[in-house]
PDB file of C-alpha atoms in Angstrom:
ATOM      1  CA  LEU A  17      51.347 -18.146  53.771  1.00 38.00           C
ATOM      2  CA  THR A  18      50.989 -18.863  57.464  1.00 38.00           C
ATOM      3  CA  MET A  19      48.397 -16.952  59.441  1.00 38.00           C
ATOM      4  CA  LYS A  20      49.587 -15.063  62.504  1.00 43.00           C
ATOM      5  CA  PHE A  21      47.503 -15.433  65.659  1.00 37.00           C
ATOM      6  CA  GLY A  22      47.861 -14.215  69.213  1.00 39.00           C
ATOM      7  CA  THR A  23      49.612 -10.941  68.388  1.00 49.00           C
ATOM      8  CA  ASP A  24      47.959  -7.588  68.917  1.00 56.00           C
ATOM      9  CA  ILE A  25      48.090  -5.558  65.747  1.00 61.00           C
ATOM     10  CA  VAL A  26      47.778  -1.794  66.132  1.00 67.00           C
ATOM     11  CA  LYS A  27      45.995  -0.259  63.160  1.00 69.00           C
ATOM     12  CA  ASP A  28      48.070   2.910  63.405  1.00 76.00           C
ATOM     13  CA  ASP A  29      51.370   1.037  63.208  1.00 88.00           C
ATOM     14  CA  ILE A  30      53.743   2.852  60.871  1.00 93.00           C
ATOM     15  CA  LEU A  31      54.846   0.478  58.121  1.00 94.00           C
ATOM     16  CA  GLU A  32      57.997   1.030  56.089  1.00 95.00           C
ATOM     17  CA  LEU A  33      57.678  -0.557  52.671  1.00 97.00           C
ATOM     18  CA  ASN A  34      60.195  -1.138  49.920  1.00 98.00           C
ATOM     19  CA  VAL A  35      58.202  -0.730  46.724  1.00 97.00           C
ATOM     20  CA  GLY A  36      60.288  -1.388  43.629  1.00 96.00           C
ATOM     21  CA  GLY A  37      63.361  -0.002  45.403  1.00 96.00           C
ATOM     22  CA  GLU A  38      61.667   3.125  46.753  1.00 97.00           C
ATOM     23  CA  SER A  39      60.787   3.555  50.426  1.00 97.00           C
ATOM     24  CA  PHE A  40      57.191   4.329  51.487  1.00 97.00           C
ATOM     25  CA  MET A  41      56.019   5.166  55.013  1.00 96.00           C
ATOM     26  CA  VAL A  42      52.352   4.427  55.581  1.00 95.00           C
ATOM     27  CA  ARG A  43      49.998   3.693  58.446  1.00 93.00           C
ATOM     28  CA  ARG A  44      48.631   0.187  58.573  1.00 93.00           C
ATOM     29  CA  SER A  45      45.163   1.740  58.957  1.00 92.00           C
ATOM     30  CA  THR A  46      45.562   3.361  55.534  1.00 93.00           C
ATOM     31  CA  MET A  47      46.227  -0.009  53.888  1.00 93.00           C
ATOM     32  CA  LEU A  48      43.224  -1.422  55.733  1.00 92.00           C
ATOM     33  CA  LEU A  49      40.969   1.080  53.971  1.00 90.00           C
ATOM     34  CA  ALA A  50      41.031  -1.375  51.065  1.00 88.00           C
ATOM     35  CA  PRO A  51      37.811  -3.465  50.904  1.00 83.00           C
ATOM     36  CA  GLU A  52      37.681  -6.097  53.641  1.00 82.00           C
ATOM     37  CA  ASP A  53      37.343  -8.884  51.067  1.00 74.00           C
ATOM     38  CA  SER A  54      40.397  -7.698  49.118  1.00 83.00           C
ATOM     39  CA  HIS A  55      43.826  -9.288  48.935  1.00 87.00           C
ATOM     40  CA  LEU A  56      45.422  -5.969  49.920  1.00 91.00           C
ATOM     41  CA  HIS A  57      43.364  -5.745  53.138  1.00 90.00           C
ATOM     42  CA  ALA A  58      44.232  -9.335  54.066  1.00 89.00           C
ATOM     43  CA  MET A  59      47.916  -8.765  53.307  1.00 92.00           C
ATOM     44  CA  PHE A  60      48.190  -5.891  55.806  1.00 92.00           C
ATOM     45  CA  SER A  61      45.705  -7.182  58.382  1.00 90.00           C
ATOM     46  CA  GLY A  62      48.593  -8.465  60.518  1.00 87.00           C
ATOM     47  CA  ARG A  63      47.651 -12.095  60.060  1.00 85.00           C
ATOM     48  CA  TRP A  64      50.340 -12.612  57.447  1.00 84.00           C
ATOM     49  CA  ASP A  65      53.152 -10.365  58.730  1.00 86.00           C
ATOM     50  CA  ASP A  66      55.554 -13.248  59.389  1.00 85.00           C
ATOM     51  CA  SER A  67      55.127 -14.537  55.841  1.00 86.00           C
ATOM     52  CA  LEU A  68      55.467 -11.332  53.811  1.00 91.00           C
ATOM     53  CA  LEU A  69      58.513 -10.953  51.579  1.00 93.00           C
ATOM     54  CA  ARG A  70      61.059  -8.570  53.102  1.00 95.00           C
ATOM     55  CA  ASP A  71      64.299  -6.949  51.956  1.00 95.00           C
ATOM     56  CA  ALA A  72      67.660  -7.076  53.747  1.00 95.00           C
ATOM     57  CA  GLN A  73      66.601  -4.248  56.105  1.00 95.00           C
ATOM     58  CA  GLY A  74      63.403  -6.054  57.084  1.00 94.00           C
ATOM     59  CA  LYS A  75      61.065  -3.801  55.105  1.00 95.00           C
ATOM     60  CA  ILE A  76      58.043  -5.408  53.462  1.00 95.00           C
ATOM     61  CA  PHE A  77      58.937  -5.700  49.779  1.00 97.00           C
ATOM     62  CA  LEU A  78      56.443  -5.151  46.940  1.00 97.00           C
ATOM     63  CA  ASP A  79      57.621  -5.742  43.383  1.00 97.00           C
ATOM     64  CA  ILE A  80      55.558  -2.878  41.942  1.00 97.00           C
ATOM     65  CA  THR A  81      56.618   0.262  40.101  1.00 97.00           C
ATOM     66  CA  PRO A  82      56.671   3.036  42.764  1.00 97.00           C
ATOM     67  CA  CYS A  83      54.375   5.457  40.899  1.00 96.00           C
ATOM     68  CA  VAL A  84      51.810   2.668  40.405  1.00 96.00           C
ATOM     69  CA  PHE A  85      51.742   1.927  44.133  1.00 97.00           C
ATOM     70  CA  GLY A  86      51.639   5.675  44.777  1.00 96.00           C
ATOM     71  CA  ALA A  87      48.438   5.969  42.731  1.00 94.00           C
ATOM     72  CA  VAL A  88      46.814   3.197  44.765  1.00 94.00           C
ATOM     73  CA  LEU A  89      48.007   4.730  48.036  1.00 94.00           C
ATOM     74  CA  SER A  90      46.647   8.139  47.014  1.00 92.00           C
ATOM     75  CA  TYR A  91      43.259   6.544  46.339  1.00 89.00           C
ATOM     76  CA  LEU A  92      43.230   4.881  49.773  1.00 91.00           C
ATOM     77  CA  ARG A  93      44.245   8.093  51.535  1.00 90.00           C
ATOM     78  CA  ALA A  94      41.415   9.951  49.777  1.00 85.00           C
ATOM     79  CA  THR A  95      38.937   7.682  51.554  1.00 76.00           C
ATOM     80  CA  GLN A  96      39.986   9.270  54.854  1.00 74.00           C
ATOM     81  CA  LEU A  97      38.627  12.591  53.605  1.00 72.00           C
ATOM     82  CA  GLY A  98      35.321  11.135  52.481  1.00 66.00           C
ATOM     83  CA  GLN A  99      34.527   7.736  51.006  1.00 54.00           C
ATOM     84  CA  PRO A 100      34.949   7.853  47.212  1.00 51.00           C
ATOM     85  CA  SER A 101      31.998   6.738  45.157  1.00 50.00           C
ATOM     86  CA  ARG A 102      31.911   2.998  44.521  1.00 47.00           C
ATOM     87  CA  ASN A 103      31.777   4.042  40.853  1.00 48.00           C
ATOM     88  CA  ARG A 104      35.194   5.666  40.963  1.00 55.00           C
ATOM     89  CA  ARG A 105      37.243   2.891  39.420  1.00 58.00           C
ATOM     90  CA  ILE A 106      39.671   4.966  37.389  1.00 64.00           C
ATOM     91  CA  LEU A 107      43.052   5.960  38.824  1.00 78.00           C
ATOM     92  CA  ARG A 108      45.084   8.419  36.792  1.00 82.00           C
ATOM     93  CA  ILE A 109      48.691   7.706  35.853  1.00 88.00           C
ATOM     94  CA  GLN A 110      51.129   8.222  32.987  1.00 90.00           C
ATOM     95  CA  PRO A 111      50.068   6.196  29.920  1.00 87.00           C
ATOM     96  CA  GLN A 112      53.083   3.861  30.029  1.00 93.00           C
ATOM     97  CA  TYR A 113      52.010   2.588  33.475  1.00 92.00           C
ATOM     98  CA  GLU A 114      48.269   2.163  32.804  1.00 87.00           C
ATOM     99  CA  GLU A 115      48.458  -1.588  32.093  1.00 88.00           C
ATOM    100  CA  GLU A 116      50.414  -2.273  35.283  1.00 93.00           C
ATOM    101  CA  LEU A 117      48.042  -0.133  37.339  1.00 90.00           C
ATOM    102  CA  ARG A 118      45.001  -2.024  36.052  1.00 82.00           C
ATOM    103  CA  ALA A 119      46.718  -5.343  36.780  1.00 86.00           C
ATOM    104  CA  VAL A 120      47.623  -4.249  40.328  1.00 90.00           C
ATOM    105  CA  CYS A 121      44.064  -3.022  41.007  1.00 86.00           C
ATOM    106  CA  ASP A 122      42.645  -6.312  39.767  1.00 80.00           C
ATOM    107  CA  TYR A 123      45.138  -8.493  41.659  1.00 84.00           C
ATOM    108  CA  PHE A 124      44.683  -6.700  44.980  1.00 87.00           C
ATOM    109  CA  ASN A 125      40.937  -6.109  44.367  1.00 80.00           C
ATOM    110  CA  ILE A 126      41.354  -2.428  45.237  1.00 84.00           C
ATOM    111  CA  PHE A 127      37.740  -1.537  44.447  1.00 77.00           C
ATOM    112  CA  GLY A 128      36.096  -4.583  46.032  1.00 69.00           C
ATOM    113  CA  SER A 129      33.288  -6.491  44.380  1.00 63.00           C
ATOM    114  CA  HIS A 130      32.226  -5.315  40.910  1.00 66.00           C
ATOM    115  CA  LEU A 131      28.860  -7.009  41.315  1.00 72.00           C
ATOM    116  CA  TYR A 132      26.226  -4.701  42.763  1.00 73.00           C
ATOM    117  CA  PRO A 133      22.663  -3.724  41.838  1.00 81.00           C
ATOM    118  CA  ILE A 134      22.206  -1.080  39.155  1.00 88.00           C
ATOM    119  CA  PHE A 135      18.922   0.816  39.372  1.00 92.00           C
ATOM    120  CA  MET A 136      17.209   2.289  36.315  1.00 94.00           C
ATOM    121  CA  LYS A 137      15.125   5.391  35.693  1.00 93.00           C
ATOM    122  CA  PRO A 138      13.022   6.600  32.729  1.00 92.00           C
ATOM    123  CA  VAL A 139      13.888   9.849  30.974  1.00 91.00           C
ATOM    124  CA  CYS A 140      10.520  10.378  29.318  1.00 87.00           C
ATOM    125  CA  GLY A 141       6.857   9.813  30.102  1.00 86.00           C
ATOM    126  CA  GLY A 142       5.101   6.543  29.443  1.00 89.00           C
ATOM    127  CA  ILE A 143       7.857   4.316  30.792  1.00 93.00           C
ATOM    128  CA  ASP A 144       7.258   2.406  34.008  1.00 94.00           C
ATOM    129  CA  VAL A 145      10.136   1.070  36.118  1.00 94.00           C
ATOM    130  CA  GLN A 146       9.295  -1.204  39.044  1.00 91.00           C
ATOM    131  CA  ASP A 147      11.832  -3.533  40.670  1.00 85.00           C
ATOM    132  CA  ASN A 148      14.062  -2.812  37.687  1.00 89.00           C
ATOM    133  CA  VAL A 149      11.452  -4.204  35.292  1.00 95.00           C
ATOM    134  CA  ILE A 150      11.157  -1.607  32.528  1.00 96.00           C
ATOM    135  CA  THR A 151       7.797  -1.463  30.732  1.00 97.00           C
ATOM    136  CA  HIS A 152       6.909   0.537  27.631  1.00 96.00           C
ATOM    137  CA  ALA A 153       3.532   1.839  28.834  1.00 93.00           C
ATOM    138  CA  ARG A 154       2.887   4.580  26.274  1.00 90.00           C
ATOM    139  CA  LYS A 155      -0.324   4.546  24.231  1.00 90.00           C
ATOM    140  CA  ILE A 156       1.550   4.302  20.929  1.00 93.00           C
ATOM    141  CA  ASP A 157       4.806   2.772  19.766  1.00 94.00           C
ATOM    142  CA  GLY A 158       7.767   5.102  20.105  1.00 94.00           C
ATOM    143  CA  PHE A 159      11.443   5.101  21.035  1.00 95.00           C
ATOM    144  CA  SER A 160      11.760   5.391  24.794  1.00 95.00           C
ATOM    145  CA  PRO A 161      15.144   5.558  26.566  1.00 96.00           C
ATOM    146  CA  VAL A 162      15.930   4.425  30.093  1.00 96.00           C
ATOM    147  CA  ILE A 163      19.263   4.892  31.900  1.00 97.00           C
ATOM    148  CA  SER A 164      20.829   3.868  35.185  1.00 96.00           C
ATOM    149  CA  LEU A 165      20.112   6.099  38.149  1.00 92.00           C
ATOM    150  CA  GLU A 166      23.839   6.584  38.779  1.00 90.00           C
ATOM    151  CA  ASN A 167      26.984   6.567  36.695  1.00 91.00           C
ATOM    152  CA  ILE A 168      28.670   3.182  36.520  1.00 90.00           C
ATOM    153  CA  GLY A 169      32.382   2.569  36.911  1.00 84.00           C
ATOM    154  CA  VAL A 170      34.890   0.647  34.863  1.00 82.00           C
ATOM    155  CA  GLY A 171      34.729  -2.991  35.922  1.00 83.00           C
ATOM    156  CA  SER A 172      30.954  -2.919  36.430  1.00 88.00           C
ATOM    157  CA  TYR A 173      28.797  -5.869  35.387  1.00 92.00           C
ATOM    158  CA  TRP A 174      25.054  -5.994  34.741  1.00 95.00           C
ATOM    159  CA  LYS A 175      22.535  -8.346  33.192  1.00 96.00           C
ATOM    160  CA  VAL A 176      19.671  -7.614  30.805  1.00 97.00           C
ATOM    161  CA  LYS A 177      16.727 -10.004  30.443  1.00 97.00           C
ATOM    162  CA  ILE A 178      14.084  -9.463  27.756  1.00 98.00           C
ATOM    163  CA  ILE A 179      10.619 -10.383  29.014  1.00 97.00           C
ATOM    164  CA  SER A 180       8.585  -9.306  25.969  1.00 97.00           C
ATOM    165  CA  LEU A 181       9.525  -7.581  22.732  1.00 97.00           C
ATOM    166  CA  LYS A 182       7.703  -6.571  19.557  1.00 92.00           C
ATOM    167  CA  PHE A 183      10.592  -5.719  17.264  1.00 88.00           C
ATOM    168  CA  PHE A 184      13.213  -3.231  18.529  1.00 95.00           C
ATOM    169  CA  LEU A 185      15.582  -3.033  21.493  1.00 97.00           C
ATOM    170  CA  PHE A 186      18.873  -1.259  22.117  1.00 97.00           C
ATOM    171  CA  ALA A 187      21.103  -2.251  25.054  1.00 98.00           C
ATOM    172  CA  GLY A 188      24.417  -0.650  25.912  1.00 98.00           C
ATOM    173  CA  ILE A 189      25.813   2.491  27.541  1.00 98.00           C
ATOM    174  CA  ILE A 190      25.736   6.255  27.108  1.00 97.00           C
ATOM    175  CA  ALA A 191      27.610   9.121  28.767  1.00 96.00           C
ATOM    176  CA  THR A 192      24.799  11.618  29.332  1.00 95.00           C
ATOM    177  CA  ASP A 193      21.509  11.846  31.206  1.00 93.00           C
ATOM    178  CA  ASP A 194      19.991  14.319  28.727  1.00 93.00           C
ATOM    179  CA  LEU A 195      18.472  11.853  26.257  1.00 93.00           C
ATOM    180  CA  GLU A 196      16.201  12.137  23.256  1.00 87.00           C
ATOM    181  CA  GLY A 197      13.817   9.518  21.838  1.00 92.00           C
ATOM    182  CA  GLU A 198      16.265   7.818  19.457  1.00 95.00           C
ATOM    183  CA  SER A 199      18.954   8.011  22.123  1.00 97.00           C
ATOM    184  CA  TYR A 200      21.030   5.211  20.628  1.00 97.00           C
ATOM    185  CA  THR A 201      21.986   7.613  17.795  1.00 96.00           C
ATOM    186  CA  MET A 202      23.353  10.224  20.191  1.00 96.00           C
ATOM    187  CA  PRO A 203      27.117  10.770  20.600  1.00 94.00           C
ATOM    188  CA  SER A 204      28.591   8.581  23.370  1.00 95.00           C
ATOM    189  CA  SER A 205      26.017   5.811  22.758  1.00 97.00           C
ATOM    190  CA  PHE A 206      27.591   2.359  22.369  1.00 97.00           C
ATOM    191  CA  GLY A 207      25.771  -0.958  22.190  1.00 96.00           C
ATOM    192  CA  TRP A 208      23.760  -3.539  20.300  1.00 96.00           C
ATOM    193  CA  ALA A 209      20.329  -3.130  18.703  1.00 96.00           C
ATOM    194  CA  SER A 210      17.820  -5.314  16.909  1.00 94.00           C
ATOM    195  CA  LYS A 211      18.301  -6.378  13.272  1.00 89.00           C
ATOM    196  CA  GLY A 212      22.042  -6.835  13.742  1.00 91.00           C
ATOM    197  CA  PHE A 213      22.794  -3.142  14.209  1.00 93.00           C
ATOM    198  CA  VAL A 214      25.799  -2.065  16.284  1.00 95.00           C
ATOM    199  CA  TYR A 215      26.073   1.555  17.432  1.00 95.00           C
ATOM    200  CA  SER A 216      29.423   3.169  18.183  1.00 95.00           C
ATOM    201  CA  ASP A 217      29.442   6.784  19.374  1.00 94.00           C
ATOM    202  CA  GLY A 218      25.880   7.035  18.053  1.00 95.00           C
ATOM    203  CA  GLN A 219      26.795   5.859  14.570  1.00 94.00           C
ATOM    204  CA  MET A 220      25.315   2.683  13.092  1.00 93.00           C
ATOM    205  CA  ARG A 221      28.128   0.310  12.159  1.00 86.00           C
ATOM    206  CA  GLY A 222      26.186  -2.651  10.747  1.00 73.00           C
ATOM    207  CA  SER A 223      27.039  -6.111  12.077  1.00 69.00           C
ATOM    208  CA  VAL A 224      30.419  -5.158  13.525  1.00 71.00           C
ATOM    209  CA  GLY A 225      32.122  -7.883  15.538  1.00 76.00           C
ATOM    210  CA  GLY A 226      29.791 -10.609  14.330  1.00 80.00           C
ATOM    211  CA  TRP A 227      26.556  -9.177  15.770  1.00 89.00           C
ATOM    212  CA  ASN A 228      24.138 -10.107  12.987  1.00 85.00           C
ATOM    213  CA  ARG A 229      21.280 -11.143  15.210  1.00 85.00           C
ATOM    214  CA  SER A 230      18.137  -9.600  16.609  1.00 89.00           C
ATOM    215  CA  TRP A 231      16.960  -9.466  20.185  1.00 96.00           C
ATOM    216  CA  LYS A 232      14.161 -11.881  21.114  1.00 96.00           C
ATOM    217  CA  ALA A 233      11.880 -12.366  24.103  1.00 97.00           C
ATOM    218  CA  GLY A 234      13.636 -14.604  26.600  1.00 97.00           C
ATOM    219  CA  ASP A 235      17.128 -13.395  25.684  1.00 97.00           C
ATOM    220  CA  GLU A 236      19.605 -12.764  28.480  1.00 97.00           C
ATOM    221  CA  ALA A 237      22.900 -10.931  28.130  1.00 97.00           C
ATOM    222  CA  ILE A 238      25.719 -10.126  30.534  1.00 97.00           C
ATOM    223  CA  PHE A 239      27.541  -6.806  30.126  1.00 96.00           C
ATOM    224  CA  LYS A 240      30.891  -5.572  31.404  1.00 94.00           C
ATOM    225  CA  LEU A 241      32.311  -2.060  31.140  1.00 92.00           C
ATOM    226  CA  GLU A 242      36.074  -1.990  30.693  1.00 87.00           C
ATOM    227  CA  GLN A 243      38.360   1.008  30.355  1.00 80.00           C
ATOM    228  CA  LYS A 244      38.404   0.925  26.556  1.00 86.00           C
ATOM    229  CA  ASN A 245      35.746  -1.661  25.728  1.00 92.00           C
ATOM    230  CA  LEU A 246      32.134  -2.617  26.359  1.00 95.00           C
ATOM    231  CA  LYS A 247      31.627  -6.381  26.349  1.00 95.00           C
ATOM    232  CA  MET A 248      28.428  -8.416  26.072  1.00 97.00           C
ATOM    233  CA  TYR A 249      27.964 -12.158  26.432  1.00 97.00           C
ATOM    234  CA  HIS A 250      24.735 -13.238  24.696  1.00 97.00           C
ATOM    235  CA  LYS A 251      23.515 -16.410  26.397  1.00 96.00           C
ATOM    236  CA  ARG A 252      21.207 -17.690  23.632  1.00 95.00           C
ATOM    237  CA  CYS A 253      23.894 -17.655  20.957  1.00 92.00           C
ATOM    238  CA  LYS A 254      26.729 -18.306  23.437  1.00 94.00           C
ATOM    239  CA  CYS A 255      28.837 -15.549  21.899  1.00 94.00           C
ATOM    240  CA  LEU A 256      30.969 -12.731  23.294  1.00 95.00           C
ATOM    241  CA  PHE A 257      30.749  -9.365  21.522  1.00 95.00           C
ATOM    242  CA  THR A 258      32.987  -6.334  22.077  1.00 94.00           C
ATOM    243  CA  SER A 259      32.461  -2.661  21.306  1.00 91.00           C
ATOM    244  CA  THR A 260      35.894  -1.054  21.230  1.00 85.00           C
ATOM    245  CA  SER A 261      37.493   2.383  21.414  1.00 85.00           C
ATOM    246  CA  LEU A 262      35.401   3.916  24.190  1.00 92.00           C
ATOM    247  CA  PRO A 263      36.600   7.517  24.741  1.00 89.00           C
ATOM    248  CA  ALA A 264      38.850   7.698  27.813  1.00 80.00           C
ATOM    249  CA  SER A 265      37.531  11.192  28.555  1.00 80.00           C
ATOM    250  CA  LEU A 266      34.132   9.674  29.422  1.00 83.00           C
ATOM    251  CA  ASP A 267      35.393   7.008  31.855  1.00 72.00           C
ATOM    252  CA  GLU A 268      33.490   8.445  34.832  1.00 76.00           C
ATOM    253  CA  SER A 269      30.295   9.424  32.953  1.00 90.00           C
ATOM    254  CA  TRP A 270      28.883   6.123  31.674  1.00 95.00           C
ATOM    255  CA  ARG A 271      25.361   4.931  32.402  1.00 96.00           C
ATOM    256  CA  VAL A 272      23.565   1.740  31.490  1.00 97.00           C
ATOM    257  CA  HIS A 273      21.328   2.574  28.524  1.00 98.00           C
ATOM    258  CA  ILE A 274      18.200   0.769  27.264  1.00 97.00           C
ATOM    259  CA  ASN A 275      15.831   1.915  24.511  1.00 97.00           C
ATOM    260  CA  LEU A 276      12.448   0.275  23.844  1.00 96.00           C
ATOM    261  CA  HIS A 277       9.986   0.972  21.045  1.00 95.00           C
ATOM    262  CA  GLY A 278       6.881  -1.208  21.211  1.00 95.00           C
ATOM    263  CA  ILE A 279       3.827  -0.939  23.465  1.00 95.00           C
ATOM    264  CA  GLY A 280       4.107  -3.529  26.221  1.00 95.00           C
ATOM    265  CA  ASP A 281       7.795  -4.263  25.675  1.00 97.00           C
ATOM    266  CA  GLN A 282       9.446  -5.312  28.924  1.00 97.00           C
ATOM    267  CA  VAL A 283      13.083  -5.620  29.911  1.00 97.00           C
ATOM    268  CA  GLN A 284      14.598  -6.327  33.307  1.00 96.00           C
ATOM    269  CA  THR A 285      18.065  -5.289  34.456  1.00 96.00           C
ATOM    270  CA  MET A 286      19.694  -7.123  37.337  1.00 93.00           C
ATOM    271  CA  MET A 287      22.955  -8.076  38.964  1.00 90.00           C
ATOM    272  CA  PRO A 288      24.534 -11.156  37.354  1.00 92.00           C
ATOM    273  CA  THR A 289      25.746 -14.062  39.412  1.00 89.00           C
ATOM    274  CA  GLN A 290      29.479 -14.562  39.776  1.00 82.00           C
ATOM    275  CA  GLN A 291      29.215 -17.530  37.420  1.00 89.00           C
ATOM    276  CA  GLU A 292      27.553 -15.335  34.806  1.00 92.00           C
ATOM    277  CA  ALA A 293      30.156 -12.599  35.246  1.00 89.00           C
ATOM    278  CA  ASP A 294      32.864 -15.198  34.677  1.00 87.00           C
ATOM    279  CA  LEU A 295      31.449 -15.756  31.174  1.00 91.00           C
ATOM    280  CA  ILE A 296      33.035 -12.427  30.284  1.00 89.00           C
ATOM    281  CA  GLY A 297      36.002 -12.505  32.657  1.00 75.00           C
TER     282      GLY A 297
END
């Protein structure tokens, strides 16, 4: 593509697009509501107008199924009424178009960067959280859950680092903020625990997916929430693990979920680097 300089671009230009054979009329300013670092924003910034593919009538041509583009356009227009939460990363569409919609969102980077800090909060007494370092500060051992302050969206990444650990840790996600002590056994809890235990919807599944290890002090793991899967890359063993079949009905309710048991146990959650995120893809 060749960049276009020296031409005044009016943000409220009306653009006529040919999307998969269907005509769309849209303001340039609407397309520019996409994140500034996104391919979609750059495409309609005016810098590339002379290089965009056009049909015989001169309309900008996008080889995308019309209803898929319509879902993206609806999302962008909603931002004019009030910025959607950064955690809203699910666009609704008929099931047969879901794969294409995800691919389009990824290609055009509709939601911007998926790497951002995730802050944690305790849900019971005796747990201290400072600078996202979680400390089991109770006077006796006991299961103690911690969750993210906000819901997380599909496409989110986070990193867990174990600073000290006596014998038990659970790390994963859950779709509620009303937690009990053994929260990893609650419905909607998915993740990996010590002694090779995998929990799916609160049920212990043994060493599903090859997880037959135990957490240790010094371990680091990178997590990614996908639409149907939770993925974890364990850096010590250099392995990728996947928890599948996440309920679609809970897509906008997930929270990062940690459970500690031993006095003095410490875990830190943080934002992974781009290089670390690339370990999962």
